[in-house]
Each structure stands twice: as C-alpha cells, then as structure tokens.
mmCIF file of C-alpha atoms and ligand atoms in Angstrom:
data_model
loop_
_atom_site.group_PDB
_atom_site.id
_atom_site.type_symbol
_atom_site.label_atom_id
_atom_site.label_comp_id
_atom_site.label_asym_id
_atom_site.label_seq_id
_atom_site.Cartn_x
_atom_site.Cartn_y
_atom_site.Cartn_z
ATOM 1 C CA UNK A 21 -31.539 17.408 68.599
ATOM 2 C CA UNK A 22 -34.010 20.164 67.569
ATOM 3 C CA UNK A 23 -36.750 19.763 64.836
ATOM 4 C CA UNK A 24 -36.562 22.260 62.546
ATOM 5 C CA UNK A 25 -40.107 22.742 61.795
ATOM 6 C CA UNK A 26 -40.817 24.615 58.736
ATOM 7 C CA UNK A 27 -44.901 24.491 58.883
ATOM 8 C CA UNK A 28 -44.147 26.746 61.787
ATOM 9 C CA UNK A 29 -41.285 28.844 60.336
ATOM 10 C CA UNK A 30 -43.918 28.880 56.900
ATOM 11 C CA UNK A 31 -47.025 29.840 58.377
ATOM 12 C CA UNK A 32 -45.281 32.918 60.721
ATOM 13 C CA UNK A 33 -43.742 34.118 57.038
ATOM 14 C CA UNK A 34 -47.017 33.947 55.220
ATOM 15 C CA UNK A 35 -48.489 35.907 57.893
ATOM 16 C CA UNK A 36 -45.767 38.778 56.776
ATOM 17 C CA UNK A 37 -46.695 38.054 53.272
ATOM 18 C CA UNK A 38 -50.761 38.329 53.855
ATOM 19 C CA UNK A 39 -49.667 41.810 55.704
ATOM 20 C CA UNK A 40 -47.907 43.008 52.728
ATOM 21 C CA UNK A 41 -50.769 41.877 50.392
ATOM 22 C CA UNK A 42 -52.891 43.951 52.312
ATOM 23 C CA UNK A 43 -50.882 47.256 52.164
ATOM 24 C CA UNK A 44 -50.892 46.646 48.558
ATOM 25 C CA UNK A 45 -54.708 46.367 48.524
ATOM 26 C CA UNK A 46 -55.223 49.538 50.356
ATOM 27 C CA UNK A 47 -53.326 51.117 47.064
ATOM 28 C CA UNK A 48 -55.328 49.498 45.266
ATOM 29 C CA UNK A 49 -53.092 46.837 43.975
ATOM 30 C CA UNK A 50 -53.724 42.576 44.027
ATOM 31 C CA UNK A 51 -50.557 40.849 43.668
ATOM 32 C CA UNK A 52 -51.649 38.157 40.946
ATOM 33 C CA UNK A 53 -49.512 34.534 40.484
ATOM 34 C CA UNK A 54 -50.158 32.477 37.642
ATOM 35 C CA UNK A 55 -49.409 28.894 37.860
ATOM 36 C CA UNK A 56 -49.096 26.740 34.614
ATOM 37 C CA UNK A 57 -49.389 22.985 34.261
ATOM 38 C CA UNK A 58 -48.746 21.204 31.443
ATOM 39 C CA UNK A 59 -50.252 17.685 31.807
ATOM 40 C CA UNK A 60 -51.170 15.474 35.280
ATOM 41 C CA UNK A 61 -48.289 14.495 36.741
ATOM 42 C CA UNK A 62 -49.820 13.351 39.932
ATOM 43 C CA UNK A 63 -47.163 15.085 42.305
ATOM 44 C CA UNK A 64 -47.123 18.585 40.283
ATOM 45 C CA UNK A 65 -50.575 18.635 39.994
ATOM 46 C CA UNK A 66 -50.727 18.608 43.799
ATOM 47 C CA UNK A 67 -47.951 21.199 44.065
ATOM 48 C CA UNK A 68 -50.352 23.491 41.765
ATOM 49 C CA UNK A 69 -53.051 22.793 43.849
ATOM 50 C CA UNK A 70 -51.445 24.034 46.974
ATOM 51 C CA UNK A 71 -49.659 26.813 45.248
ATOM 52 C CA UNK A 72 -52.884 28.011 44.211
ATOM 53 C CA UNK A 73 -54.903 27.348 47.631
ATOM 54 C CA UNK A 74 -52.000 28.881 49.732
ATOM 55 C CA UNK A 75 -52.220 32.060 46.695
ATOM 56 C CA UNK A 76 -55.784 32.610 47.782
ATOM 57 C CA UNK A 77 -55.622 31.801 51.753
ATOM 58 C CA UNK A 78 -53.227 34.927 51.576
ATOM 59 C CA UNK A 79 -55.266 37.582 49.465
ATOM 60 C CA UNK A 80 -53.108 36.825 46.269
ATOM 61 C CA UNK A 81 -54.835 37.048 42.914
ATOM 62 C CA UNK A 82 -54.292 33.545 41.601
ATOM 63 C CA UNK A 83 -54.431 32.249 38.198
ATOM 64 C CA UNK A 84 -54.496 28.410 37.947
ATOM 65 C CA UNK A 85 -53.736 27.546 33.761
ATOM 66 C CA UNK A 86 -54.046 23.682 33.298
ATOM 67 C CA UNK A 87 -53.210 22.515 30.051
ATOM 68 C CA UNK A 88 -53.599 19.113 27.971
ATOM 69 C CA UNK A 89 -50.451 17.099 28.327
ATOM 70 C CA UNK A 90 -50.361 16.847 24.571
ATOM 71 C CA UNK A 91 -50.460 21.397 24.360
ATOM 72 C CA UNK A 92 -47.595 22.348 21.777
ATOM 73 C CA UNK A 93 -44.696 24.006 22.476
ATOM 74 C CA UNK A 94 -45.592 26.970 20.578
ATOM 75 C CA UNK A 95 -49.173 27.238 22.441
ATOM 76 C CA UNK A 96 -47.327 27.439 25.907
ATOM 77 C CA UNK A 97 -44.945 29.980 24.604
ATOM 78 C CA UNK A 98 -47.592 31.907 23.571
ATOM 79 C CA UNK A 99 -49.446 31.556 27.064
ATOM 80 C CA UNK A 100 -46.283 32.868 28.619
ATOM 81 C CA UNK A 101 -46.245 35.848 26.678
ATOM 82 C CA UNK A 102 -49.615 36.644 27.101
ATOM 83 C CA UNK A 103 -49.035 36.743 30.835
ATOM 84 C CA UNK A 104 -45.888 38.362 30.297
ATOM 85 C CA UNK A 105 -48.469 41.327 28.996
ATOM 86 C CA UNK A 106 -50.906 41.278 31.510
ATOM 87 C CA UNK A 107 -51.337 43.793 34.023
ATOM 88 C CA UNK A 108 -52.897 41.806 36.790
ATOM 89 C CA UNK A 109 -49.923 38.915 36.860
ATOM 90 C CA UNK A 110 -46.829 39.813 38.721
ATOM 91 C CA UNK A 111 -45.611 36.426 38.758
ATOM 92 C CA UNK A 112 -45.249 33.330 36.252
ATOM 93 C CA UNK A 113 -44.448 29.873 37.179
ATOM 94 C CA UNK A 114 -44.578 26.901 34.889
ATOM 95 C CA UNK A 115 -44.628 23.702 36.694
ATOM 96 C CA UNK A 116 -41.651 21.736 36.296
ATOM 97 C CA UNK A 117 -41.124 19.080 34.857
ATOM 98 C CA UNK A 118 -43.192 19.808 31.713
ATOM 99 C CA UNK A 119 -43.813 16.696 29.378
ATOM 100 C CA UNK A 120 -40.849 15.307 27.159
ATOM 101 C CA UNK A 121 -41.874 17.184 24.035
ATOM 102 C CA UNK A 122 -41.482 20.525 25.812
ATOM 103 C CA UNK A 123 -38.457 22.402 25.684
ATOM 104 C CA UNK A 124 -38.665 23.912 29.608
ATOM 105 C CA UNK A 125 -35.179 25.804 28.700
ATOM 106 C CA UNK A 126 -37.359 28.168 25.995
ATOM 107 C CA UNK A 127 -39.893 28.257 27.947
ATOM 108 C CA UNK A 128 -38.075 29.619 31.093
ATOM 109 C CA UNK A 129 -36.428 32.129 28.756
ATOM 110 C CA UNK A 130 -39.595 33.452 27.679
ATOM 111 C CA UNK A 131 -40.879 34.491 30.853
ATOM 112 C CA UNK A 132 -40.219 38.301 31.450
ATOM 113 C CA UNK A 133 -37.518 38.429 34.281
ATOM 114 C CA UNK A 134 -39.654 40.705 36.278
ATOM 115 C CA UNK A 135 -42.068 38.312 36.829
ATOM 116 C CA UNK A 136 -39.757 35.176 37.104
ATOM 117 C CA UNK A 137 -41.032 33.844 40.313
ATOM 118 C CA UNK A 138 -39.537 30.660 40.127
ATOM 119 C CA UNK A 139 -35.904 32.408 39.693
ATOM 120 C CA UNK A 140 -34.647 30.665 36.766
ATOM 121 C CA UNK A 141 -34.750 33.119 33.762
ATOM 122 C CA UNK A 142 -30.661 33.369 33.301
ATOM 123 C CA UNK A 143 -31.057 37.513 34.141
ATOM 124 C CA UNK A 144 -32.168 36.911 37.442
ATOM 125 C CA UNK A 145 -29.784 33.499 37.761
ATOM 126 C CA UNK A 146 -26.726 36.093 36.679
ATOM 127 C CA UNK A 147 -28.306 39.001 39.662
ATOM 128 C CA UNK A 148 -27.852 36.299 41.956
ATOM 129 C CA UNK A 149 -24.244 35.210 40.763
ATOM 130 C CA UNK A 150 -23.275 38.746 40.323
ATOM 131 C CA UNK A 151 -24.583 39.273 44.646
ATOM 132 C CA UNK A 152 -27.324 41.612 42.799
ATOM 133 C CA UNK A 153 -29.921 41.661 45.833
ATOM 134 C CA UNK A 154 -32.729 42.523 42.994
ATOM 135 C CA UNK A 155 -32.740 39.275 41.952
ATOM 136 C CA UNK A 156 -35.378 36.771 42.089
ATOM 137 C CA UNK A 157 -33.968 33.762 43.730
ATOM 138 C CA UNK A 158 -35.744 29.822 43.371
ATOM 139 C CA UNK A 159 -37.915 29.458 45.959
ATOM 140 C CA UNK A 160 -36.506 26.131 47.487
ATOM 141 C CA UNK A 161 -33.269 27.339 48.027
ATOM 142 C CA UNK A 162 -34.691 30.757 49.463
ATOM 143 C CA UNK A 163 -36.659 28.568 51.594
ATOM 144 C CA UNK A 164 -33.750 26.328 53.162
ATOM 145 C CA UNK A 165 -32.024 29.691 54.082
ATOM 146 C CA UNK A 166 -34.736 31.148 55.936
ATOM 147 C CA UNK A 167 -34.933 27.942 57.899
ATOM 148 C CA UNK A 168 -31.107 28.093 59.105
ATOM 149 C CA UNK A 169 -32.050 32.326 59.697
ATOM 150 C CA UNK A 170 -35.347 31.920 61.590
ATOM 151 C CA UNK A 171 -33.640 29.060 63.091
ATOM 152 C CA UNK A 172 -30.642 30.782 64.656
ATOM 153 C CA UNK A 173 -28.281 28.649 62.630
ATOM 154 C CA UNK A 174 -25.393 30.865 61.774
ATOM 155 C CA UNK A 175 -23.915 30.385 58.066
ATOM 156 C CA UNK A 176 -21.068 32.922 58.402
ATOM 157 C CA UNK A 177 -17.950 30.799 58.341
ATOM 158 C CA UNK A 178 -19.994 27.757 58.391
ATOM 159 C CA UNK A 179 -19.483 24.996 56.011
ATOM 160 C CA UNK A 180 -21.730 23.985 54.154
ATOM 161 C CA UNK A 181 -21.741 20.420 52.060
ATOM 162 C CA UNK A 182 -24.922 20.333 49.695
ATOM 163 C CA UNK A 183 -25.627 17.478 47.712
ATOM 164 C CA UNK A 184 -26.960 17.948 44.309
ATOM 165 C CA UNK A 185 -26.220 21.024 41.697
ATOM 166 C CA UNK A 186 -29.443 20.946 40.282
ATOM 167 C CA UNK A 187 -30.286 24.538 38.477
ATOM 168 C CA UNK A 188 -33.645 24.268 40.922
ATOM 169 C CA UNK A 189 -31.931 23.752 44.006
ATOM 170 C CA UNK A 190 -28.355 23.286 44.606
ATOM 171 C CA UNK A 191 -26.528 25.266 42.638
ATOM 172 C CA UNK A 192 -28.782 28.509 43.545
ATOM 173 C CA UNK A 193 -28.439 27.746 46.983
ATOM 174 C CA UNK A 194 -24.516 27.501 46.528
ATOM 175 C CA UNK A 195 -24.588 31.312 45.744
ATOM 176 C CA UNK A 196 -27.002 32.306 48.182
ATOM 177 C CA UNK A 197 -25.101 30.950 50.726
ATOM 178 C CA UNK A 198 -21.621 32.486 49.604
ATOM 179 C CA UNK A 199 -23.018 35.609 48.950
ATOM 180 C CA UNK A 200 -21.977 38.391 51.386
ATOM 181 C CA UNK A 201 -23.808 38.989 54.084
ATOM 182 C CA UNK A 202 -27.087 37.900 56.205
ATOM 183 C CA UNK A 203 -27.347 34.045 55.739
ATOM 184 C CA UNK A 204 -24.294 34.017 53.681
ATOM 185 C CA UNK A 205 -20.886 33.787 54.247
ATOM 186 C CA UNK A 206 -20.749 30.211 54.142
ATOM 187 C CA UNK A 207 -17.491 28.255 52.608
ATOM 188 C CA UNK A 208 -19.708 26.157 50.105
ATOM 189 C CA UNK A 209 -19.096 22.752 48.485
ATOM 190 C CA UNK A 210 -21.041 21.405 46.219
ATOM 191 C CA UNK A 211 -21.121 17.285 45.105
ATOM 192 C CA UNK A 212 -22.854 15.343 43.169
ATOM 193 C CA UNK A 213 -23.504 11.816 41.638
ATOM 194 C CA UNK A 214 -19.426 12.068 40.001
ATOM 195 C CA UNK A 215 -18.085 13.283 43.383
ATOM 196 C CA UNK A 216 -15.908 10.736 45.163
ATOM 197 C CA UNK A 217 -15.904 9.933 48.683
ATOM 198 C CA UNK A 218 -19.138 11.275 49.326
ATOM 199 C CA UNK A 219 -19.778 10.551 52.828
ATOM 200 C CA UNK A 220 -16.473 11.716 53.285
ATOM 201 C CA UNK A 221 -16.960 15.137 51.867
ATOM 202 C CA UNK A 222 -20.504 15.301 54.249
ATOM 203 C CA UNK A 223 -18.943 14.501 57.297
ATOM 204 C CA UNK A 224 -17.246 17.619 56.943
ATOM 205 C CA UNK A 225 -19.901 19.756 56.596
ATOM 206 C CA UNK A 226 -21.378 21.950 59.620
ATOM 207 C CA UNK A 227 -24.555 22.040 57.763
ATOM 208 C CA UNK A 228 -25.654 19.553 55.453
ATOM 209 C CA UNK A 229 -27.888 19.709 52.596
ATOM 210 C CA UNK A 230 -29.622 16.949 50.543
ATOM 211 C CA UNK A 231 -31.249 17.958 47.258
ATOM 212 C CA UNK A 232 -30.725 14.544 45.176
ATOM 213 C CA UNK A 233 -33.931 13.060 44.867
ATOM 214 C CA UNK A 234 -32.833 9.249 46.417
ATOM 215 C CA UNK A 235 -34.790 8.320 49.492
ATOM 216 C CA UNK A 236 -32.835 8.157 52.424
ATOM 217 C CA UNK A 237 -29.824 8.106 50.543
ATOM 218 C CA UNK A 238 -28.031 10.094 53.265
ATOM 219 C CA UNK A 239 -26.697 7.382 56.068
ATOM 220 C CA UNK A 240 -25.666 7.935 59.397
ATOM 221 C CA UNK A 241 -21.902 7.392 58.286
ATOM 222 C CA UNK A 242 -22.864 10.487 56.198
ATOM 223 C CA UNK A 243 -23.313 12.932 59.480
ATOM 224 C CA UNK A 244 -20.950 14.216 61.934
ATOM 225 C CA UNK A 245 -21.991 14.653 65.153
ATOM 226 C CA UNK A 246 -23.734 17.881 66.011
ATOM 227 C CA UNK A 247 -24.081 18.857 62.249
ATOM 228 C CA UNK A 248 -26.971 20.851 61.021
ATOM 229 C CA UNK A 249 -29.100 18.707 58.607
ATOM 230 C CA UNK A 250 -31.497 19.955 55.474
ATOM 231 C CA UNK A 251 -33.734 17.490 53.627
ATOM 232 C CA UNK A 252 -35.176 18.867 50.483
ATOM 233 C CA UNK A 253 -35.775 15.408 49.063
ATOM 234 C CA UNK A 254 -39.539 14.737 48.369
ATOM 235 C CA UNK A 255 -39.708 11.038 47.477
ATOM 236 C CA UNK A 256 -42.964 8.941 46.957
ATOM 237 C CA UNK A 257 -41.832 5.381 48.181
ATOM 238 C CA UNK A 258 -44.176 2.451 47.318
ATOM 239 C CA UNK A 259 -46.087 1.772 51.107
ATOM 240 C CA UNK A 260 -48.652 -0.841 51.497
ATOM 241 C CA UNK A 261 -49.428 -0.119 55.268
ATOM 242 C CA UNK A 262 -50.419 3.432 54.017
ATOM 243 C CA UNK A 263 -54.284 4.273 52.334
ATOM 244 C CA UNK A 264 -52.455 6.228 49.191
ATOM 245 C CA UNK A 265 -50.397 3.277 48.474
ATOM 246 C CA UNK A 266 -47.437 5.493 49.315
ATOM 247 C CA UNK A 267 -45.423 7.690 51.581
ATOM 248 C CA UNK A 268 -42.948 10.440 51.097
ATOM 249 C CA UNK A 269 -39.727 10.255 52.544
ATOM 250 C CA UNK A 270 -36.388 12.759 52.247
ATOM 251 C CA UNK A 271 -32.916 12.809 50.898
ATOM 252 C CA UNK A 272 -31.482 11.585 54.331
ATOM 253 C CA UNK A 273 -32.421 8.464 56.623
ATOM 254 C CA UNK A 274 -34.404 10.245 59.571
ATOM 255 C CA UNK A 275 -34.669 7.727 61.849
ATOM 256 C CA UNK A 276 -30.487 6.928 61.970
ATOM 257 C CA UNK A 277 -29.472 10.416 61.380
ATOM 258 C CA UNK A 278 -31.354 12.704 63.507
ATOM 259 C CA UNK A 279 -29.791 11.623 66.917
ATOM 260 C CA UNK A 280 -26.207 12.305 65.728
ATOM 261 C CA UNK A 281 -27.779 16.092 64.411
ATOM 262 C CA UNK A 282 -27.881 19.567 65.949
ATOM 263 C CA UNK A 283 -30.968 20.567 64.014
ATOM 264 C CA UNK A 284 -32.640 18.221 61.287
ATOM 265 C CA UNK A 285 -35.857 19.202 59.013
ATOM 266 C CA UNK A 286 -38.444 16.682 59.152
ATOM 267 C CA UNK A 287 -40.016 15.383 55.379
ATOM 268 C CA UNK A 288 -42.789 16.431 54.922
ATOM 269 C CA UNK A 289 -42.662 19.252 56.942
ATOM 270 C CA UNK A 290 -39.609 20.666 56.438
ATOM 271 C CA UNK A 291 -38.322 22.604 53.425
ATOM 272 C CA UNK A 292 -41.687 21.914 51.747
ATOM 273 C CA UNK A 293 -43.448 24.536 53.119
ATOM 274 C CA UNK A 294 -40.877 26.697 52.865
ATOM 275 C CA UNK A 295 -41.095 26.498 49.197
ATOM 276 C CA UNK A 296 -44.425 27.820 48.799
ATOM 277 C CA UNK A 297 -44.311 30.297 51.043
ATOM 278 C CA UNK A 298 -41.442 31.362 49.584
ATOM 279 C CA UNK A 299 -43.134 31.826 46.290
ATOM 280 C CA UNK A 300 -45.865 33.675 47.950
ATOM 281 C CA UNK A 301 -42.993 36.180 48.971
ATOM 282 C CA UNK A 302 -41.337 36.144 45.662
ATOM 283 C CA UNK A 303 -44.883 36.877 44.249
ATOM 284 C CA UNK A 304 -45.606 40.043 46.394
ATOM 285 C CA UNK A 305 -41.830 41.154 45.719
ATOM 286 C CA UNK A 306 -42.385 41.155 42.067
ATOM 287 C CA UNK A 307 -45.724 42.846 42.263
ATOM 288 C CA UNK A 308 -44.137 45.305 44.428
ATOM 289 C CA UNK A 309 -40.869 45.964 42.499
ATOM 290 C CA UNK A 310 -43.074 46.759 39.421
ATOM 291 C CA UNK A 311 -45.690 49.023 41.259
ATOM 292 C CA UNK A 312 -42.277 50.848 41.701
ATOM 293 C CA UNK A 313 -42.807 50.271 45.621
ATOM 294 C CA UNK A 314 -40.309 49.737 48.268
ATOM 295 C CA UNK A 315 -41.212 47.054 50.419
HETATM 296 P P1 NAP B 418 -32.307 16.862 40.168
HETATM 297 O O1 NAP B 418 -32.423 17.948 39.176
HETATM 298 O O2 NAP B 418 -32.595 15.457 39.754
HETATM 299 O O3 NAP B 418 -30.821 16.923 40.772
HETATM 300 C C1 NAP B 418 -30.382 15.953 41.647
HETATM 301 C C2 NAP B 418 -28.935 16.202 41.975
HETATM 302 O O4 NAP B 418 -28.494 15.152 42.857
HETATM 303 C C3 NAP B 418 -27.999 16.179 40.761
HETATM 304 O O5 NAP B 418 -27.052 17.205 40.858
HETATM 305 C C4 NAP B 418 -27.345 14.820 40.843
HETATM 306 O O6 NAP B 418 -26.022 14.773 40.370
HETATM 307 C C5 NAP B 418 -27.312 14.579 42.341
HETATM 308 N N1 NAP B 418 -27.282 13.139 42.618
HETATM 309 C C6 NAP B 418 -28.089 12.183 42.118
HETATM 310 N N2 NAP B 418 -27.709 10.991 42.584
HETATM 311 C C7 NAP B 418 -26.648 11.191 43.391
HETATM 312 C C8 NAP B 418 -25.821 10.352 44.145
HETATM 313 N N3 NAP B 418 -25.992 9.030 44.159
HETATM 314 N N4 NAP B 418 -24.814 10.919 44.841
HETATM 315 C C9 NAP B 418 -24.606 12.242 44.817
HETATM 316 N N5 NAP B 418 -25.369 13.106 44.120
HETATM 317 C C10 NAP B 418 -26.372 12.568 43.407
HETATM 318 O O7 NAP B 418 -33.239 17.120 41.438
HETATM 319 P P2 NAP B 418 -33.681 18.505 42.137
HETATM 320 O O8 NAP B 418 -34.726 19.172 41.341
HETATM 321 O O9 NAP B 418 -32.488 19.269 42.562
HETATM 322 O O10 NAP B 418 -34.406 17.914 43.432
HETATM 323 C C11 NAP B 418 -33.702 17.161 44.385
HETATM 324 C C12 NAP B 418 -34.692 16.607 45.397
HETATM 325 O O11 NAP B 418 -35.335 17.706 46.027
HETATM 326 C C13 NAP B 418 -35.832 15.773 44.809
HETATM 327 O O12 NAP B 418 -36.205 14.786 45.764
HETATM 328 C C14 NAP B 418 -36.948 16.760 44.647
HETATM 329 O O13 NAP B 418 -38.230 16.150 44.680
HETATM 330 C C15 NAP B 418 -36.739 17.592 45.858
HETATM 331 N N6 NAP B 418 -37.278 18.948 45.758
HETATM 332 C C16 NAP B 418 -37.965 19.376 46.831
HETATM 333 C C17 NAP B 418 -38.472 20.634 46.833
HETATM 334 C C18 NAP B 418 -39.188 21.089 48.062
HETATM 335 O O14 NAP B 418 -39.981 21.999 47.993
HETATM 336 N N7 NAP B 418 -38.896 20.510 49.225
HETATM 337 C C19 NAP B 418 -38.301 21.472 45.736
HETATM 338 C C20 NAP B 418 -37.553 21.029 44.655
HETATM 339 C C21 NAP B 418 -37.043 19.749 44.681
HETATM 340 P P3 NAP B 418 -25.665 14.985 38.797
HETATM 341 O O15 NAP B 418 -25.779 16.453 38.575
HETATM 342 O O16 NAP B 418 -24.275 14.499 38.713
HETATM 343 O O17 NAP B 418 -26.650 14.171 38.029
#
C-alpha cells in the first residue's frame, strides 16, 4: 500500500505557485485573495486562518474580511461587489457554510466569475461542463486530481466511484474527471445517500472517492483489493484521550481499508492540503488571466 501524502504533493505545488507570484512581482503585479467569513464557526474560522497564513507564506496579497455572524445579507452582497471592483483582489472566496439567514446561492452569483476562486459561480461551473479549460474549477476537487497526477495514478479508462454529488466536491470532480484529456478520461459514477447497493457500486471502482461527510463511513466490504482510495471527509469526532477534546477522521475507515488499497490518502494529510494549495493556484491563475498574461 502507498500513502498518498498530500503535505508533500502540497508543499512541492506551492513552491510552483510562490515562483509564479514572483514573476508577477517583477511586473509589478501582487496577486491579492480575499477571504470572507461570516460568523465563528470554529472549523471555518480555522480554514480562513490557514487560507490566509498559507496566502502570505507564498507572497500573495491577502485580505482576511471577518464579519459579525448576525451581518445582513445585503451588507455581504455589497462587500462582494466592492471586491468585485477592486484592483488589487484577483480572487474572492466566501467561506462556506455562511449562517442560516444567508442566502450563499446569491451570494456566489454575485461574485464576478473572473475572480471566482472557489469555482462555483454557474459561468465557470458551465466552462467546466462545457470541457472549457478557462474555467475556474473548486479547489477540492482540483486538489484530489492532482494527487492521482503527481501520484502516477492513471484516470484514463479508470473507473472511478465517488461518493457524494455535492456542488463543492463531487459533482465538479465528476466532470473533471470525464473531461478529455490529462487526468481525465475516467468512466465516472457518481452515488449518493438514495443510491442502492452502495458498497456494491464501490467495489467496482478502480479509484474510490469519499466526499460524504460520515466518519469512517467507508468499510472494508466497501474496497476491492488493489483499488485506489481518496478521503476528502474532514470529520471532528468527539475524543477524550485527545487535548482539543476531538480528532478528525475521513470518509473511509483507515485502519481496515488501507491494507486491501493500492494507494490511500491519509486524513488529515491528504486532500486537505491539497485544497489550499489549490486555491493558492486558482488565485495566481485569476490574477494572471486578468493581467492578460499567459502563464
Ligand atoms: P455535502 O454537501 O454534505 O455532501 C455530502 C454528499 O454525501 C451528498 O451528496 C450526500 O448525498 C452524500 N451522502 C451523505 N450520506 C450518505 C450516505 N449514507 N451514503 C451515500 N452518500 C451519502 O458535503 P461536501 O461539502 O461534499 O463534503 C463532503 C465531506 O468532505 C465532508 O466531510 C467535508 O468536511 C469534506 N470536505 C473536505 C474538504 C477538504 O479540503 N478535504 C473540502 C470540502 C469538503 P445526498 O446528495 O443524497 O444528500
């Protein structure tokens, strides 16, 4: 079995991405992120925090907007459009999930698709239906197929089972994975909580994908033997032995499953740092698709 390690496979990609900041400074030109959070959530306000650290460690102009749980609906909308208008932000991301009373669907729409980081605006979820390589793709997703890449785990004719068809995750990666090409190729199916036979369905997958949000909901009877494995779960479980109270475990059962796997990511570890570098990269592309430079 071979660890897929993606603080590794992360830190050799943000090295690329600090390299491409710094051509950008020698024109003259700081990539800039803004990150909005609505609220403390305890989990997204430690996402921000290392969004924003990993922004800075990298040369990235970083803009870190925390807002009252209790801001309107209106006031975000209108924080969104002022960075839609500023010159020094190539990239807007809004911390999901935003409190109840916000309506995240208006808000994702309001974000100009240029500087969609997160990949969710519908014009850049069409480009990537549509095999449009401008488009800006979510960054988990982006992330998991980097991992097979840098990993030498061939999609082309693969199959691929992913669990969950989440707009964030699964259903992005779907298409990424189908689409023609590098990393693609793949014959994708995609189940969720209504699909029958579910460990069925994943035991005939090649490469297997967990994006539901249940700890180790994935069980050895889930895995066949040799099969790739990808654990995007992040779960706090409650954990007495451990000073924070808790621990975060994955999607799939690590300690039953691994053995039976080819390759397996780790959680934490895994697809987690993959995310943000991802969004590092998706920052820099923006910035450098409207400085009207090729990469
Ligand atoms: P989500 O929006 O809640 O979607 C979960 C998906 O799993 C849904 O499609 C759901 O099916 C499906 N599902 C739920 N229970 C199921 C079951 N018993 N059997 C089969 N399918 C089931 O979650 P998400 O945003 O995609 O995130 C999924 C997990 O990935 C979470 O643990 C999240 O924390 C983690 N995550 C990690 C990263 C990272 O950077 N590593 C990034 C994003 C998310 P229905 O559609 O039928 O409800």
């Amino acid at each position: 079995m071979y660890l897929i390690d993606g603080k590794v496979v992360a830190e050799r990609i943000n090295e690329q991405t600090r390299q491409r900041v710094a051509r950008l400074n020698e024109r003259g030109i700081a990539p800039g992120l803004a990150v909005v959070l609505i609220g403390d959530n305890p989990a997204s306000v430690a996402y921000v925090r290392n969004k924003d650290r990993t922004s800075q460690k990298l040369g990235l102009f970083s803009r870190k907007i925390e807002l009252p749980g209790e801001t309107s609906q209106s006031d975000v909308l209108n924080i969104v459009r002022d960075l839609n208008a500023d010159p020094a932000i190539h990239g807007i991301l809004v911390q999901s999930p935003p409190p109840p009373h916000i309506n995240e669907t208006e808000i994702v729409i309001a974000i100009d698709p240029a500087k969609d980081v997160d990949g969710l605006h519908p014009m850049n979820v069409g480009k990537l239906a549509m095999g449009d390589p401008a488009a800006l793709v979510p960054c988990t997703p982006l992330g998991c197929q980097r991992l097979l890449l840098e990993s030498g785990i061939e999609t082309a004719g693969a199959h691929v089972v992913i669990i969950g068809r989440s707009m964030l995750v699964g259903k992005p990666l779907a298409l990424l994975l189908m689409r023609k090409g590098k990393g693609g190729d793949a014959t994708v199916t995609v189940a969720h909580s209504r699909s029958g036979n579910l460990a069925e369905i994943a035991r005939t997958a090649d490469i297997l994908v967990a994006a539901i949000g249940k700890p180790e909901y994935v069980r050895s009877e889930f895995i066949r033997e040799g099969a790739v494995v990808i654990d995007v779960g992040i779960n706090r479980v409650e954990d007495q032995a451990s000073a924070k109270g808790y621990r975060i475990t994955g999607d799939v059962a690590f300690e039953e499953t691994a053995a039976k796997t080819r390759a397996i990511t780790p959680v934490p570890g895994g697809v987690g740092p993959m995310t943000v570098a991802m969004l590092m990269v998706n920052t820099v592309t923006a910035c450098e698709h409207q400085a009207k430079i090729a990469a």
